[in-house]
Amino acid sequence: MATVELRFSAQPEHVRTARLVAAAVARRAGVDEAVLDEVRLAVGEACSRAVGLHRSNDVTTPIRVVLIEEEKSFSIEVGDEVPGAGVAAADAAGVPGARASAPAEEFDDADGEDEMGLAVIRGLVDDVEVSAGEDGGTIRMSWPVSSADVLS
């Protein structure tokens, strides 16, 4: 199992770099070429969401992106360090909404963007897990890899 970890400060201009790295590692892992645009878009949404959460909550720690190549799948985890982000409520589709640690009126606009970003990710990726807790949240996305041997 090969793993690449990327950390970047919560600046919107770094999201593009994360997208490019994710696409390059996904291609090398054997993700189908037709799916690479979806990988780029999903990583962009997840990283933009994490950047927004960090900036709106004055969190100065880096955004964490972990790219994991396994035998039959390729996974990307995008993590933020905003306590309780997205754990207080869930709609019928299972998309987390409100922040648990702050009054809802502070996040009315951000909450709508958060739900929209997660809905976009769920539309792009079949295998998505969203989790959050005291130490922050993680979006884990997975794609199948081709069974053909990938050149090293």
mmCIF file of N, CA, C and O in Angstrom, residues 10-55:
data_model
loop_
_atom_site.group_PDB
_atom_site.id
_atom_site.type_symbol
_atom_site.label_atom_id
_atom_site.label_comp_id
_atom_site.label_asym_id
_atom_site.label_seq_id
_atom_site.Cartn_x
_atom_site.Cartn_y
_atom_site.Cartn_z
ATOM 1 N N ALA A 10 -4.320 26.981 4.762
ATOM 2 C CA ALA A 10 -5.706 27.190 4.329
ATOM 3 C C ALA A 10 -5.828 28.429 3.442
ATOM 4 O O ALA A 10 -6.447 29.426 3.802
ATOM 5 N N GLN A 11 -5.235 28.334 2.276
ATOM 6 C CA GLN A 11 -5.294 29.400 1.275
ATOM 7 C C GLN A 11 -5.923 28.835 0.005
ATOM 8 O O GLN A 11 -5.522 27.758 -0.459
ATOM 9 N N PRO A 12 -6.892 29.529 -0.563
ATOM 10 C CA PRO A 12 -7.579 29.011 -1.748
ATOM 11 C C PRO A 12 -6.641 28.683 -2.913
ATOM 12 O O PRO A 12 -6.902 27.753 -3.674
ATOM 13 N N GLU A 13 -5.550 29.417 -3.046
ATOM 14 C CA GLU A 13 -4.646 29.172 -4.173
ATOM 15 C C GLU A 13 -3.941 27.812 -4.101
ATOM 16 O O GLU A 13 -3.435 27.315 -5.101
ATOM 17 N N HIS A 14 -3.929 27.179 -2.936
ATOM 18 C CA HIS A 14 -3.291 25.871 -2.798
ATOM 19 C C HIS A 14 -4.207 24.717 -3.221
ATOM 20 O O HIS A 14 -3.738 23.590 -3.413
ATOM 21 N N VAL A 15 -5.490 24.996 -3.385
ATOM 22 C CA VAL A 15 -6.443 23.954 -3.773
ATOM 23 C C VAL A 15 -6.098 23.399 -5.149
ATOM 24 O O VAL A 15 -6.138 22.182 -5.372
ATOM 25 N N ARG A 16 -5.690 24.252 -6.065
ATOM 26 C CA ARG A 16 -5.328 23.807 -7.416
ATOM 27 C C ARG A 16 -4.164 22.820 -7.360
ATOM 28 O O ARG A 16 -4.161 21.809 -8.065
ATOM 29 N N THR A 17 -3.177 23.114 -6.537
ATOM 30 C CA THR A 17 -2.031 22.212 -6.400
ATOM 31 C C THR A 17 -2.484 20.850 -5.887
ATOM 32 O O THR A 17 -2.053 19.809 -6.390
ATOM 33 N N ALA A 18 -3.367 20.844 -4.898
ATOM 34 C CA ALA A 18 -3.874 19.583 -4.349
ATOM 35 C C ALA A 18 -4.609 18.792 -5.428
ATOM 36 O O ALA A 18 -4.462 17.563 -5.517
ATOM 37 N N ARG A 19 -5.381 19.479 -6.251
ATOM 38 C CA ARG A 19 -6.102 18.808 -7.338
ATOM 39 C C ARG A 19 -5.141 18.158 -8.330
ATOM 40 O O ARG A 19 -5.338 17.020 -8.753
ATOM 41 N N LEU A 20 -4.086 18.888 -8.699
ATOM 42 C CA LEU A 20 -3.110 18.371 -9.660
ATOM 43 C C LEU A 20 -2.357 17.166 -9.103
ATOM 44 O O LEU A 20 -2.139 16.171 -9.800
ATOM 45 N N VAL A 21 -1.949 17.258 -7.841
ATOM 46 C CA VAL A 21 -1.241 16.140 -7.204
ATOM 47 C C VAL A 21 -2.155 14.926 -7.127
ATOM 48 O O VAL A 21 -1.757 13.803 -7.448
ATOM 49 N N ALA A 22 -3.408 15.132 -6.716
ATOM 50 C CA ALA A 22 -4.354 14.022 -6.599
ATOM 51 C C ALA A 22 -4.567 13.332 -7.944
ATOM 52 O O ALA A 22 -4.576 12.095 -8.023
ATOM 53 N N ALA A 23 -4.716 14.103 -9.019
ATOM 54 C CA ALA A 23 -4.923 13.516 -10.342
ATOM 55 C C ALA A 23 -3.693 12.735 -10.791
ATOM 56 O O ALA A 23 -3.820 11.633 -11.351
ATOM 57 N N ALA A 24 -2.508 13.276 -10.536
ATOM 58 C CA ALA A 24 -1.279 12.586 -10.935
ATOM 59 C C ALA A 24 -1.108 11.264 -10.182
ATOM 60 O O ALA A 24 -0.775 10.232 -10.777
ATOM 61 N N VAL A 25 -1.359 11.280 -8.881
ATOM 62 C CA VAL A 25 -1.218 10.057 -8.085
ATOM 63 C C VAL A 25 -2.316 9.055 -8.455
ATOM 64 O O VAL A 25 -2.063 7.850 -8.544
ATOM 65 N N ALA A 26 -3.525 9.544 -8.716
ATOM 66 C CA ALA A 26 -4.621 8.651 -9.126
ATOM 67 C C ALA A 26 -4.291 7.971 -10.451
ATOM 68 O O ALA A 26 -4.510 6.763 -10.610
ATOM 69 N N ARG A 27 -3.755 8.722 -11.400
ATOM 70 C CA ARG A 27 -3.371 8.147 -12.699
ATOM 71 C C ARG A 27 -2.321 7.055 -12.490
ATOM 72 O O ARG A 27 -2.425 5.969 -13.034
ATOM 73 N N ARG A 28 -1.325 7.335 -11.672
ATOM 74 C CA ARG A 28 -0.253 6.371 -11.396
ATOM 75 C C ARG A 28 -0.792 5.133 -10.674
ATOM 76 O O ARG A 28 -0.307 4.027 -10.894
ATOM 77 N N ALA A 29 -1.821 5.314 -9.846
ATOM 78 C CA ALA A 29 -2.405 4.201 -9.097
ATOM 79 C C ALA A 29 -3.257 3.286 -9.977
ATOM 80 O O ALA A 29 -3.569 2.168 -9.592
ATOM 81 N N GLY A 30 -3.645 3.783 -11.161
ATOM 82 C CA GLY A 30 -4.440 2.957 -12.065
ATOM 83 C C GLY A 30 -5.900 3.340 -12.155
ATOM 84 O O GLY A 30 -6.704 2.584 -12.689
ATOM 85 N N VAL A 31 -6.271 4.516 -11.670
ATOM 86 C CA VAL A 31 -7.651 4.986 -11.812
ATOM 87 C C VAL A 31 -7.890 5.257 -13.294
ATOM 88 O O VAL A 31 -7.044 5.818 -13.995
ATOM 89 N N ASP A 32 -9.033 4.832 -13.798
ATOM 90 C CA ASP A 32 -9.378 4.976 -15.206
ATOM 91 C C ASP A 32 -9.291 6.442 -15.642
ATOM 92 O O ASP A 32 -9.743 7.338 -14.926
ATOM 93 N N GLU A 33 -8.726 6.667 -16.819
ATOM 94 C CA GLU A 33 -8.562 8.031 -17.362
ATOM 95 C C GLU A 33 -9.892 8.786 -17.421
ATOM 96 O O GLU A 33 -9.925 9.991 -17.208
ATOM 97 N N ALA A 34 -10.969 8.094 -17.704
ATOM 98 C CA ALA A 34 -12.282 8.734 -17.819
ATOM 99 C C ALA A 34 -12.781 9.286 -16.488
ATOM 100 O O ALA A 34 -13.658 10.149 -16.456
ATOM 101 N N VAL A 35 -12.215 8.816 -15.394
ATOM 102 C CA VAL A 35 -12.658 9.209 -14.055
ATOM 103 C C VAL A 35 -11.778 10.314 -13.461
ATOM 104 O O VAL A 35 -12.140 10.935 -12.469
ATOM 105 N N LEU A 36 -10.642 10.597 -14.083
ATOM 106 C CA LEU A 36 -9.696 11.553 -13.500
ATOM 107 C C LEU A 36 -10.278 12.957 -13.316
ATOM 108 O O LEU A 36 -9.961 13.635 -12.344
ATOM 109 N N ASP A 37 -11.148 13.391 -14.236
ATOM 110 C CA ASP A 37 -11.790 14.697 -14.047
ATOM 111 C C ASP A 37 -12.658 14.706 -12.792
ATOM 112 O O ASP A 37 -12.703 15.696 -12.069
ATOM 113 N N GLU A 38 -13.350 13.599 -12.533
ATOM 114 C CA GLU A 38 -14.161 13.500 -11.320
ATOM 115 C C GLU A 38 -13.287 13.540 -10.072
ATOM 116 O O GLU A 38 -13.653 14.153 -9.076
ATOM 117 N N VAL A 39 -12.127 12.891 -10.141
ATOM 118 C CA VAL A 39 -11.185 12.923 -9.015
ATOM 119 C C VAL A 39 -10.760 14.364 -8.763
ATOM 120 O O VAL A 39 -10.805 14.855 -7.627
ATOM 121 N N ARG A 40 -10.364 15.061 -9.825
ATOM 122 C CA ARG A 40 -9.929 16.470 -9.683
ATOM 123 C C ARG A 40 -11.034 17.340 -9.074
ATOM 124 O O ARG A 40 -10.789 18.116 -8.151
ATOM 125 N N LEU A 41 -12.231 17.211 -9.615
ATOM 126 C CA LEU A 41 -13.342 18.038 -9.127
ATOM 127 C C LEU A 41 -13.699 17.727 -7.675
ATOM 128 O O LEU A 41 -13.921 18.634 -6.870
ATOM 129 N N ALA A 42 -13.751 16.452 -7.339
ATOM 130 C CA ALA A 42 -14.102 16.054 -5.967
ATOM 131 C C ALA A 42 -13.049 16.532 -4.971
ATOM 132 O O ALA A 42 -13.381 17.043 -3.895
ATOM 133 N N VAL A 43 -11.778 16.377 -5.326
ATOM 134 C CA VAL A 43 -10.702 16.848 -4.438
ATOM 135 C C VAL A 43 -10.760 18.365 -4.308
ATOM 136 O O VAL A 43 -10.594 18.910 -3.225
ATOM 137 N N GLY A 44 -11.033 19.047 -5.408
ATOM 138 C CA GLY A 44 -11.165 20.503 -5.355
ATOM 139 C C GLY A 44 -12.285 20.944 -4.418
ATOM 140 O O GLY A 44 -12.118 21.860 -3.611
ATOM 141 N N GLU A 45 -13.439 20.274 -4.508
ATOM 142 C CA GLU A 45 -14.563 20.601 -3.618
ATOM 143 C C GLU A 45 -14.214 20.322 -2.154
ATOM 144 O O GLU A 45 -14.499 21.130 -1.277
ATOM 145 N N ALA A 46 -13.621 19.150 -1.895
ATOM 146 C CA ALA A 46 -13.286 18.779 -0.520
ATOM 147 C C ALA A 46 -12.245 19.729 0.066
ATOM 148 O O ALA A 46 -12.360 20.153 1.226
ATOM 149 N N CYS A 47 -11.237 20.081 -0.730
ATOM 150 C CA CYS A 47 -10.197 20.994 -0.237
ATOM 151 C C CYS A 47 -10.744 22.407 -0.052
ATOM 152 O O CYS A 47 -10.415 23.072 0.933
ATOM 153 N N SER A 48 -11.584 22.856 -0.971
ATOM 154 C CA SER A 48 -12.197 24.188 -0.833
ATOM 155 C C SER A 48 -13.057 24.252 0.423
ATOM 156 O O SER A 48 -13.058 25.255 1.138
ATOM 157 N N ARG A 49 -13.785 23.178 0.689
ATOM 158 C CA ARG A 49 -14.607 23.101 1.907
ATOM 159 C C ARG A 49 -13.726 23.197 3.145
ATOM 160 O O ARG A 49 -14.017 23.951 4.076
ATOM 161 N N ALA A 50 -12.626 22.440 3.165
ATOM 162 C CA ALA A 50 -11.719 22.461 4.313
ATOM 163 C C ALA A 50 -11.085 23.845 4.492
ATOM 164 O O ALA A 50 -10.983 24.351 5.614
ATOM 165 N N VAL A 51 -10.692 24.473 3.383
ATOM 166 C CA VAL A 51 -10.113 25.821 3.451
ATOM 167 C C VAL A 51 -11.141 26.790 4.025
ATOM 168 O O VAL A 51 -10.837 27.588 4.917
ATOM 169 N N GLY A 52 -12.374 26.705 3.552
ATOM 170 C CA GLY A 52 -13.430 27.579 4.061
ATOM 171 C C GLY A 52 -13.689 27.383 5.545
ATOM 172 O O GLY A 52 -13.858 28.352 6.293
ATOM 173 N N LEU A 53 -13.715 26.129 5.979
ATOM 174 C CA LEU A 53 -13.927 25.850 7.404
ATOM 175 C C LEU A 53 -12.783 26.410 8.247
ATOM 176 O O LEU A 53 -13.013 27.028 9.282
ATOM 177 N N HIS A 54 -11.554 26.192 7.804
ATOM 178 C CA HIS A 54 -10.403 26.703 8.550
ATOM 179 C C HIS A 54 -10.444 28.226 8.633
ATOM 180 O O HIS A 54 -10.252 28.800 9.714
ATOM 181 N N ARG A 55 -10.690 28.874 7.516
ATOM 182 C CA ARG A 55 -10.672 30.344 7.478
ATOM 183 C C ARG A 55 -11.810 30.942 8.304
ATOM 184 O O ARG A 55 -11.611 31.907 9.033
#
